Amino acid sequence: MLLRLINLLSPQSTTACGGVRRCIAVLHVSRSYYSTGKEPKENDNDDNKGGKWFTLPPFTPALNGAALGKEIYHGRALTKSDATTITALKWVLRCCPELPRSLVQKLFRLRQVRRESSDVQRERKLKRVAAKDSIDVGDRICLPITVRQLPLEKQDCHFNEEEVDFVRSLVLYKDPAIVVVNKPPGMPVQGGVGIKNSLDELAATCLSYDYSEPPRLVHRLDRDSSGILVMGRTQTSATALHSIFRERTFGAKDDVGNEERILQRRYWALVIGSPRRPKGLISAPLGKMVVDNGKSDRITVIDNGQNMSAQHAITEYRVLKSSCHGCTWLELSPLTGRKHQLRVHCAEVLGTPIVGDLKYGWQAHRKWKHFPWPNLEKKSNENVSKGKTIPFGLDLESGSISEKHPRLHLHCKQMLLPDMSLALRNVQCSSDYDLSEVENLELVAPLPSYMQRSWDILNS
């Protein structure tokens, strides 16, 4: 009966396939792919004659991640103003993460989105709302009922089981707020033109687990470096951690010599030569310089600190171990987060470029001789031949100082940062929570194989 009625109401030009699609739309009109606490309203006002609305949950304010991170860094309490407001567009995307952003924006452009105000003094009437309009606590956003009939856009996994297992094997730590990985050398952190299999793309597919949103980058590591990389599992935790990293850079001058600072990063680097002092502080502004007729650029120390393009950069260093072979292991603690900061400070300020850094230490590498250790190299080659091929074309074995072309010896070994999961849980339970009492997480990442081999060679 239902099918006959549909055929009678359909135009004569309707094809069989069109009829089937119309039937499916009718049969699935009550199917919902999103969790809401309210059924769509019918005949809410003149704008909705004979139609239905898909009503989202009422807006509830969330924590301002940027303000939270700033107050954690300075050890202050949150204020009521730190509860963030939100635009209609962001609330829709938050409630329905499976809806394509382009589709939601199109609905706003076509003026097909309505708002039901929570103000009891106002008439309960749906009104048009723009994407950039702020919404108040308790307001409900209503979308056309047709969005409920859209199938979920499942993100296709382009990686096989071995690749997924490899990415997950990189995880050092995971809690409800963050996921921390030991980034392998040679893997880019962020995607771009001509870049495949970047870590942020892999994390979105392999490290989301049961979360509806992918992990977000909080800081960066160079492609050829390795070590601890932190990602926020939610927008709030990622924004808060990014704010802490930013505050750390802005307040670096005040943190010099402070061993109790809330964010600490320690890198291990093998350098050519040895610094004049066993430990010290490097404060040298950095700027970008264009080379090769504009084809590339490099970072360099800016002598004139008043230069508008210069960025202050501060690094603490200490010697871990000296070698009679002309190399030195350093521990580097950047107080700021500038591009290539450690590499430039080592090469241009200390005069000890990092092993494998041809960009900033080309001249030193021309004079430097590698260490011929045939027995050790033979064993390592045998281990590589016996082992399995590493996914994504990565080579994690070769590149020690025993080889003719060593790889970059720069590794983020240790990091101390606030326990964001605990902080968020305590703030949500009590608005008077003292953020100066936030506990710290200590993260440690083992050296990659080729750096461990270089360490063993210099200690033998």
Coordinates of C-alpha atoms in Angstrom, one line a residue:
M1 CA 0.0 0.0 0.0
L2 CA 2.8 2.4 0.9
L3 CA 4.7 1.7 -2.3
R4 CA 1.5 2.2 -4.4
L5 CA 0.9 5.5 -2.7
I6 CA 4.4 6.6 -3.4
N7 CA 4.2 5.6 -7.1
L8 CA 0.9 7.5 -7.5
L9 CA 2.3 10.6 -5.9
S10 CA 5.6 10.4 -7.9
P11 CA 5.9 12.2 -11.3
Q12 CA 5.5 10.1 -14.4
S13 CA 9.1 10.7 -15.3
T14 CA 10.3 9.1 -12.2
T15 CA 12.4 6.1 -12.9
A16 CA 12.4 2.9 -11.0
C17 CA 15.6 3.8 -9.2
G18 CA 14.2 7.2 -8.3
G19 CA 11.1 5.5 -6.8
V20 CA 13.3 3.2 -4.7
R21 CA 15.3 6.2 -3.4
R22 CA 12.0 8.0 -2.5
C23 CA 10.8 4.9 -0.7
I24 CA 14.0 4.5 1.2
A25 CA 13.8 8.2 2.3
V26 CA 10.2 7.7 3.6
L27 CA 11.0 4.4 5.4
H28 CA 14.1 5.9 7.0
V29 CA 12.6 9.3 8.0
S30 CA 12.7 8.3 11.6
R31 CA 16.2 7.1 11.6
S32 CA 18.8 9.2 13.5
Y33 CA 22.5 9.0 13.4
Y34 CA 23.1 11.5 16.2
S35 CA 22.2 11.3 19.9
T36 CA 19.8 14.0 21.0
G37 CA 17.5 14.4 24.0
K38 CA 14.6 15.9 22.1
E39 CA 12.4 14.8 19.2
P40 CA 12.2 17.2 16.2
K41 CA 9.4 19.7 16.4
E42 CA 6.7 20.0 13.8
N43 CA 4.9 23.3 12.9
D44 CA 7.1 25.3 15.3
N45 CA 6.3 28.5 13.4
D46 CA 5.5 29.8 9.9
D47 CA 9.0 29.0 8.7
N48 CA 8.3 25.3 9.2
K49 CA 4.8 24.7 7.8
G50 CA 4.4 21.0 7.1
G51 CA 8.1 20.3 8.0
K52 CA 10.2 18.9 10.8
W53 CA 13.3 20.1 12.6
F54 CA 16.3 18.1 13.9
T55 CA 16.9 19.7 17.4
L56 CA 20.3 19.6 19.0
P57 CA 20.9 19.4 22.7
P58 CA 20.8 22.7 24.6
F59 CA 24.0 24.6 24.7
T60 CA 26.1 24.2 27.9
P61 CA 29.2 26.3 28.3
A62 CA 32.6 24.6 28.2
L63 CA 36.0 25.5 29.6
N64 CA 38.1 28.0 27.7
G65 CA 41.1 25.9 26.9
A66 CA 43.4 28.9 26.2
A67 CA 42.5 30.5 29.5
L68 CA 42.9 27.2 31.4
G69 CA 46.4 26.7 30.0
K70 CA 47.4 30.2 30.8
E71 CA 46.1 29.9 34.4
I72 CA 47.8 26.5 34.9
Y73 CA 51.1 27.9 33.7
H74 CA 50.9 30.9 36.1
G75 CA 49.3 28.8 38.9
R76 CA 46.2 30.9 39.2
A77 CA 42.5 30.1 39.7
L78 CA 40.0 30.2 36.9
T79 CA 37.4 32.9 36.9
K80 CA 33.8 32.7 35.8
S81 CA 34.7 34.6 32.6
D82 CA 36.9 31.7 31.6
A83 CA 33.8 29.7 30.6
T84 CA 33.8 30.2 26.9
T85 CA 31.0 31.3 24.6
I86 CA 30.5 29.6 21.3
T87 CA 29.2 30.3 17.9
A88 CA 26.2 28.5 16.3
L89 CA 28.5 26.9 13.7
K90 CA 30.9 25.5 16.3
W91 CA 28.1 24.1 18.4
V92 CA 26.6 22.3 15.4
L93 CA 30.0 20.8 14.6
R94 CA 30.6 19.8 18.2
C95 CA 27.2 18.1 18.5
C96 CA 27.4 16.4 15.1
P97 CA 31.1 15.7 14.3
E98 CA 30.1 13.3 11.6
L99 CA 28.5 16.1 9.5
P100 CA 30.9 17.5 6.9
R101 CA 31.9 21.1 7.8
S102 CA 31.1 22.2 4.2
L103 CA 27.6 20.9 4.5
V104 CA 27.0 22.7 7.8
Q105 CA 28.3 25.9 6.4
K106 CA 26.1 25.5 3.3
L107 CA 23.0 25.2 5.6
F108 CA 23.9 28.5 7.3
R109 CA 24.5 30.2 4.0
L110 CA 21.1 29.0 2.7
R111 CA 19.5 30.3 6.0
Q112 CA 18.2 26.9 6.9
V113 CA 19.3 26.9 10.5
R114 CA 17.1 28.1 13.4
R115 CA 17.6 28.9 17.1
E116 CA 15.2 28.3 19.9
S117 CA 16.0 30.8 22.7
S118 CA 16.1 29.6 26.3
D119 CA 14.9 33.0 27.7
V120 CA 11.6 32.3 29.4
Q121 CA 10.6 36.0 28.8
R122 CA 10.8 35.5 25.1
E123 CA 8.2 33.7 23.0
R124 CA 9.2 30.2 22.2
K125 CA 9.7 30.8 18.5
L126 CA 12.3 29.6 16.1
K127 CA 14.4 32.4 14.6
R128 CA 17.1 32.3 11.9
V129 CA 20.7 32.2 13.2
A130 CA 23.9 33.0 11.4
A131 CA 27.0 30.9 11.6
K132 CA 29.0 33.5 13.6
D133 CA 26.2 34.4 16.0
S134 CA 26.9 33.6 19.7
I135 CA 24.5 31.4 21.5
D136 CA 23.4 31.6 25.1
V137 CA 23.3 28.9 27.7
G138 CA 20.2 26.6 27.1
D139 CA 19.7 27.7 23.5
R140 CA 18.8 24.9 21.0
I141 CA 19.9 24.9 17.4
C142 CA 17.5 23.3 14.9
L143 CA 18.7 21.8 11.6
P144 CA 16.6 20.6 8.7
I145 CA 15.3 17.1 9.3
T146 CA 17.0 15.9 6.1
V147 CA 20.4 15.8 7.9
R148 CA 19.2 12.8 9.9
Q149 CA 18.8 10.8 6.7
L150 CA 22.5 11.3 5.8
P151 CA 24.6 8.1 6.2
L152 CA 27.6 8.4 8.5
E153 CA 30.7 9.3 6.6
K154 CA 33.1 6.8 8.0
Q155 CA 36.7 7.7 7.5
D156 CA 38.2 5.1 5.2
C157 CA 41.3 3.5 6.7
H158 CA 44.0 3.5 4.0
F159 CA 46.5 1.6 6.2
N160 CA 46.8 -2.1 6.7
E161 CA 46.9 -3.9 10.0
E162 CA 50.7 -3.9 10.2
E163 CA 50.9 -0.1 9.7
V164 CA 48.2 0.5 12.3
D165 CA 50.0 -1.7 14.8
F166 CA 53.2 0.1 14.1
V167 CA 51.7 3.5 14.7
R168 CA 50.1 2.3 18.0
S169 CA 53.4 0.8 19.1
L170 CA 54.8 4.3 19.1
V171 CA 52.5 5.4 22.0
L172 CA 54.4 6.1 25.2
Y173 CA 51.4 7.3 27.3
K174 CA 47.7 7.8 26.9
D175 CA 44.9 9.2 29.1
P176 CA 41.5 10.9 28.5
A177 CA 43.3 14.2 27.7
I178 CA 46.5 13.5 25.8
V179 CA 48.3 10.8 23.8
V180 CA 52.1 10.8 23.6
V181 CA 54.2 9.1 21.0
N182 CA 57.9 8.5 20.4
K183 CA 58.2 10.0 17.0
P184 CA 60.5 8.0 14.7
P185 CA 63.1 9.9 12.7
G186 CA 62.2 10.5 9.1
M187 CA 58.5 10.8 9.6
P188 CA 57.0 14.3 9.1
V189 CA 54.8 15.6 11.9
Q190 CA 52.4 17.7 9.8
G191 CA 51.1 17.1 6.3
G192 CA 51.6 19.4 3.3
V193 CA 52.2 19.6 -0.4
G194 CA 54.1 16.4 -1.4
I195 CA 54.1 14.9 2.1
K196 CA 52.6 11.5 2.6
N197 CA 51.9 9.6 5.8
S198 CA 52.4 12.5 8.2
L199 CA 52.1 11.8 11.9
D200 CA 49.0 14.0 12.3
E201 CA 47.3 12.0 9.5
L202 CA 48.3 8.7 10.9
A203 CA 47.1 9.7 14.4
A204 CA 43.7 10.7 13.1
T205 CA 43.2 7.2 11.7
C206 CA 45.1 5.0 14.1
L207 CA 45.1 6.9 17.5
S208 CA 41.6 8.2 17.8
Y209 CA 40.5 5.0 19.5
D210 CA 36.9 5.5 20.7
Y211 CA 37.0 9.3 20.4
S212 CA 34.9 11.0 17.8
E213 CA 37.6 13.7 17.2
P214 CA 41.2 13.0 16.1
P215 CA 44.2 13.9 18.2
R216 CA 45.5 17.4 17.7
L217 CA 49.2 18.5 17.5
V218 CA 50.3 20.6 20.5
H219 CA 53.9 21.3 19.4
R220 CA 56.3 20.2 16.6
L221 CA 59.4 18.2 16.0
D222 CA 61.6 18.4 12.9
R223 CA 61.2 15.6 10.4
D224 CA 64.7 14.2 10.9
S225 CA 64.6 14.5 14.7
S226 CA 62.9 12.0 17.0
G227 CA 61.4 11.7 20.5
I228 CA 58.4 12.8 22.6
L229 CA 55.5 14.3 20.7
V230 CA 52.4 15.3 22.6
M231 CA 48.9 15.5 21.1
G232 CA 45.6 16.6 22.7
R233 CA 42.8 14.1 22.4
T234 CA 40.1 16.8 22.8
Q235 CA 39.8 20.3 21.6
T236 CA 39.9 21.7 25.2
S237 CA 43.0 19.7 26.2
A238 CA 44.9 20.5 23.0
T239 CA 44.1 24.3 23.3
A240 CA 45.1 24.3 26.9
L241 CA 48.4 22.6 26.3
H242 CA 49.1 24.8 23.3
S243 CA 48.5 27.8 25.5
I244 CA 51.0 26.4 28.1
F245 CA 53.7 26.0 25.3
R246 CA 53.0 29.6 24.1
E247 CA 53.1 31.1 27.6
R248 CA 56.4 29.2 28.1
T249 CA 57.9 31.0 25.1
F250 CA 56.6 34.4 26.1
G251 CA 57.8 34.1 29.7
A252 CA 61.1 32.4 28.9
K253 CA 63.3 35.2 30.3
D254 CA 61.6 34.9 33.7
D255 CA 62.1 31.1 33.8
V256 CA 65.9 31.1 33.4
G257 CA 67.3 29.1 36.2
N258 CA 63.9 28.0 37.5
E259 CA 64.2 24.2 38.1
E260 CA 60.5 24.0 39.1
R261 CA 59.0 25.4 36.0
I262 CA 55.8 23.6 35.0
L263 CA 56.9 22.7 31.4
Q264 CA 60.4 21.2 30.8
R265 CA 61.8 19.6 27.7
R266 CA 65.2 17.9 27.5
Y267 CA 66.8 16.9 24.3
W268 CA 69.9 14.7 23.8
A269 CA 72.2 15.7 21.0
L270 CA 75.5 14.4 19.7
V271 CA 77.7 17.3 18.5
I272 CA 80.9 17.7 16.7
G273 CA 83.5 19.3 19.0
S274 CA 83.0 20.4 22.6
P275 CA 81.6 23.6 24.1
R276 CA 84.0 25.8 26.0
R277 CA 82.0 25.5 29.2
P278 CA 80.4 22.4 30.6
K279 CA 77.1 24.1 31.0
G280 CA 75.6 27.5 30.2
L281 CA 72.7 29.6 28.8
I282 CA 72.3 30.6 25.1
S283 CA 70.2 33.7 24.5
A284 CA 70.5 34.6 20.8
P285 CA 67.6 35.9 18.7
L286 CA 66.8 34.0 15.5
G287 CA 65.5 35.1 12.1
K288 CA 64.8 33.6 8.7
M289 CA 67.2 34.2 5.8
V290 CA 66.4 33.4 2.1
V291 CA 69.1 31.6 0.2
D292 CA 69.6 30.0 -3.3
N293 CA 67.9 32.9 -5.1
G294 CA 64.7 32.5 -3.1
K295 CA 64.5 28.7 -3.6
S296 CA 65.0 27.9 0.1
D297 CA 65.5 29.5 3.4
R298 CA 67.3 28.9 6.7
I299 CA 67.3 30.1 10.2
T300 CA 70.2 32.1 11.5
V301 CA 71.3 34.2 14.5
I302 CA 70.3 37.8 14.2
D303 CA 73.1 40.1 15.5
N304 CA 70.8 43.1 15.7
G305 CA 68.2 42.2 18.3
Q306 CA 66.1 45.3 17.3
N307 CA 65.4 43.7 13.9
M308 CA 61.6 43.4 13.5
S309 CA 61.9 39.8 12.1
A310 CA 64.1 38.6 15.0
Q311 CA 62.5 36.2 17.6
H312 CA 64.1 35.8 21.0
A313 CA 65.3 32.3 21.6
I314 CA 66.8 30.9 24.8
T315 CA 68.4 27.4 25.4
E316 CA 70.0 25.9 28.4
Y317 CA 72.7 23.3 27.8
R318 CA 75.0 21.0 29.8
V319 CA 77.6 18.4 28.8
L320 CA 76.5 14.8 29.4
K321 CA 79.6 13.0 28.2
S322 CA 82.7 14.0 26.3
S323 CA 84.6 11.7 24.0
C324 CA 88.2 11.5 23.0
H325 CA 87.0 11.0 19.4
G326 CA 86.0 14.7 19.1
C327 CA 82.3 14.3 19.8
T328 CA 80.2 15.4 22.8
W329 CA 76.8 14.4 24.1
L330 CA 74.8 17.5 25.2
E331 CA 71.5 17.9 27.1
L332 CA 69.6 20.8 25.6
S333 CA 66.6 22.5 27.3
P334 CA 64.8 25.0 25.1
L335 CA 63.0 27.7 27.0
T336 CA 61.4 28.9 23.8
G337 CA 60.0 27.1 20.8
R338 CA 61.5 28.5 17.7
K339 CA 62.0 26.7 14.4
H340 CA 65.4 24.9 14.3
Q341 CA 66.3 26.7 17.5
L342 CA 68.5 23.9 19.0
R343 CA 70.3 23.2 15.7
V344 CA 71.2 26.8 15.1
H345 CA 72.2 27.5 18.7
C346 CA 74.5 24.5 18.6
A347 CA 76.1 25.3 15.2
E348 CA 76.3 29.1 15.3
V349 CA 76.6 30.0 19.0
L350 CA 78.4 27.0 20.5
G351 CA 80.3 26.2 17.3
T352 CA 79.4 22.5 17.7
P353 CA 77.0 21.5 15.0
I354 CA 74.8 18.4 15.7
V355 CA 76.0 15.2 14.0
G356 CA 74.0 14.6 10.8
D357 CA 72.9 18.2 10.5
L358 CA 74.2 19.1 7.0
K359 CA 72.0 22.2 6.8
Y360 CA 73.7 24.1 9.6
G361 CA 77.0 22.1 9.9
W362 CA 78.1 21.3 6.3
Q363 CA 81.6 22.7 6.8
A364 CA 82.2 20.8 10.0
H365 CA 81.0 17.5 8.4
R366 CA 83.5 17.9 5.5
K367 CA 86.4 17.8 7.9
W368 CA 84.9 15.3 10.3
K369 CA 85.7 11.6 9.9
H370 CA 83.3 8.8 10.7
F371 CA 84.1 6.0 13.1
P372 CA 85.0 2.7 11.3
W373 CA 83.6 0.0 13.6
P374 CA 83.3 -3.0 11.3
N375 CA 82.4 -5.6 13.9
L376 CA 79.6 -3.6 15.3
E377 CA 78.3 -2.5 11.9
K378 CA 78.4 -6.1 10.6
K379 CA 76.2 -7.2 13.6
S380 CA 73.7 -4.4 13.0
N381 CA 73.4 -5.2 9.3
E382 CA 72.7 -8.8 10.2
N383 CA 70.0 -7.7 12.6
V384 CA 68.4 -5.5 9.9
S385 CA 68.4 -8.3 7.3
K386 CA 66.8 -10.7 9.7
G387 CA 64.1 -8.2 10.9
K388 CA 60.9 -7.3 9.2
T389 CA 60.5 -4.3 6.9
I390 CA 59.4 -1.3 8.8
P391 CA 56.1 0.3 7.5
F392 CA 56.0 3.6 5.6
G393 CA 59.6 3.1 4.2
L394 CA 61.2 4.1 7.5
D395 CA 64.8 3.1 8.3
L396 CA 65.3 3.1 12.1
E397 CA 68.6 1.2 12.1
S398 CA 71.2 2.9 9.9
G399 CA 72.7 6.3 10.5
S400 CA 75.1 5.9 13.4
I401 CA 78.5 7.6 13.6
S402 CA 80.1 4.3 12.3
E403 CA 78.6 5.1 8.9
K404 CA 79.7 7.4 6.2
H405 CA 76.5 9.4 6.2
P406 CA 75.2 9.7 9.8
R407 CA 71.7 10.8 10.5
L408 CA 70.6 13.8 12.6
H409 CA 71.4 13.0 16.3
L410 CA 68.7 15.0 18.0
H411 CA 66.2 13.4 20.2
C412 CA 63.5 14.7 22.6
K413 CA 64.5 12.4 25.5
Q414 CA 62.4 13.7 28.5
M415 CA 59.4 16.0 29.1
L416 CA 57.7 17.3 32.2
L417 CA 54.3 18.7 31.7
P418 CA 51.0 19.2 33.7
D419 CA 48.6 16.3 34.1
M420 CA 45.9 17.9 32.0
S421 CA 43.5 15.0 32.5
L422 CA 43.6 15.5 36.2
A423 CA 43.4 19.2 36.0
L424 CA 40.3 19.1 33.7
R425 CA 38.6 16.6 36.0
N426 CA 39.3 18.7 39.1
V427 CA 38.2 22.0 37.5
Q428 CA 34.9 20.5 36.3
C429 CA 34.2 19.2 39.9
S430 CA 35.1 22.4 41.6
S431 CA 35.5 25.9 40.2
D432 CA 37.7 26.9 43.2
Y433 CA 40.3 24.3 42.4
D434 CA 43.8 25.7 42.9
L435 CA 45.6 25.2 39.6
S436 CA 49.0 25.7 41.3
E437 CA 48.5 22.2 42.8
V438 CA 48.3 20.4 39.4
E439 CA 50.6 17.4 39.4
N440 CA 53.1 16.8 36.6
L441 CA 53.7 14.0 34.2
E442 CA 57.2 12.8 33.5
L443 CA 57.6 11.3 30.1
V444 CA 60.8 9.5 28.8
A445 CA 61.4 8.2 25.3
P446 CA 64.2 5.7 24.5
L447 CA 66.8 6.7 21.9
P448 CA 66.4 5.5 18.3
S449 CA 68.5 2.5 17.4
Y450 CA 71.2 4.5 15.5
M451 CA 71.7 7.0 18.3
Q452 CA 71.9 4.2 20.9
R453 CA 74.5 2.6 18.6
S454 CA 76.5 5.9 18.5
W455 CA 76.3 6.1 22.3
D456 CA 77.6 2.5 22.6
I457 CA 80.5 3.2 20.2
L458 CA 81.7 6.3 22.1
N459 CA 81.5 4.4 25.4
S460 CA 83.3 1.3 24.2

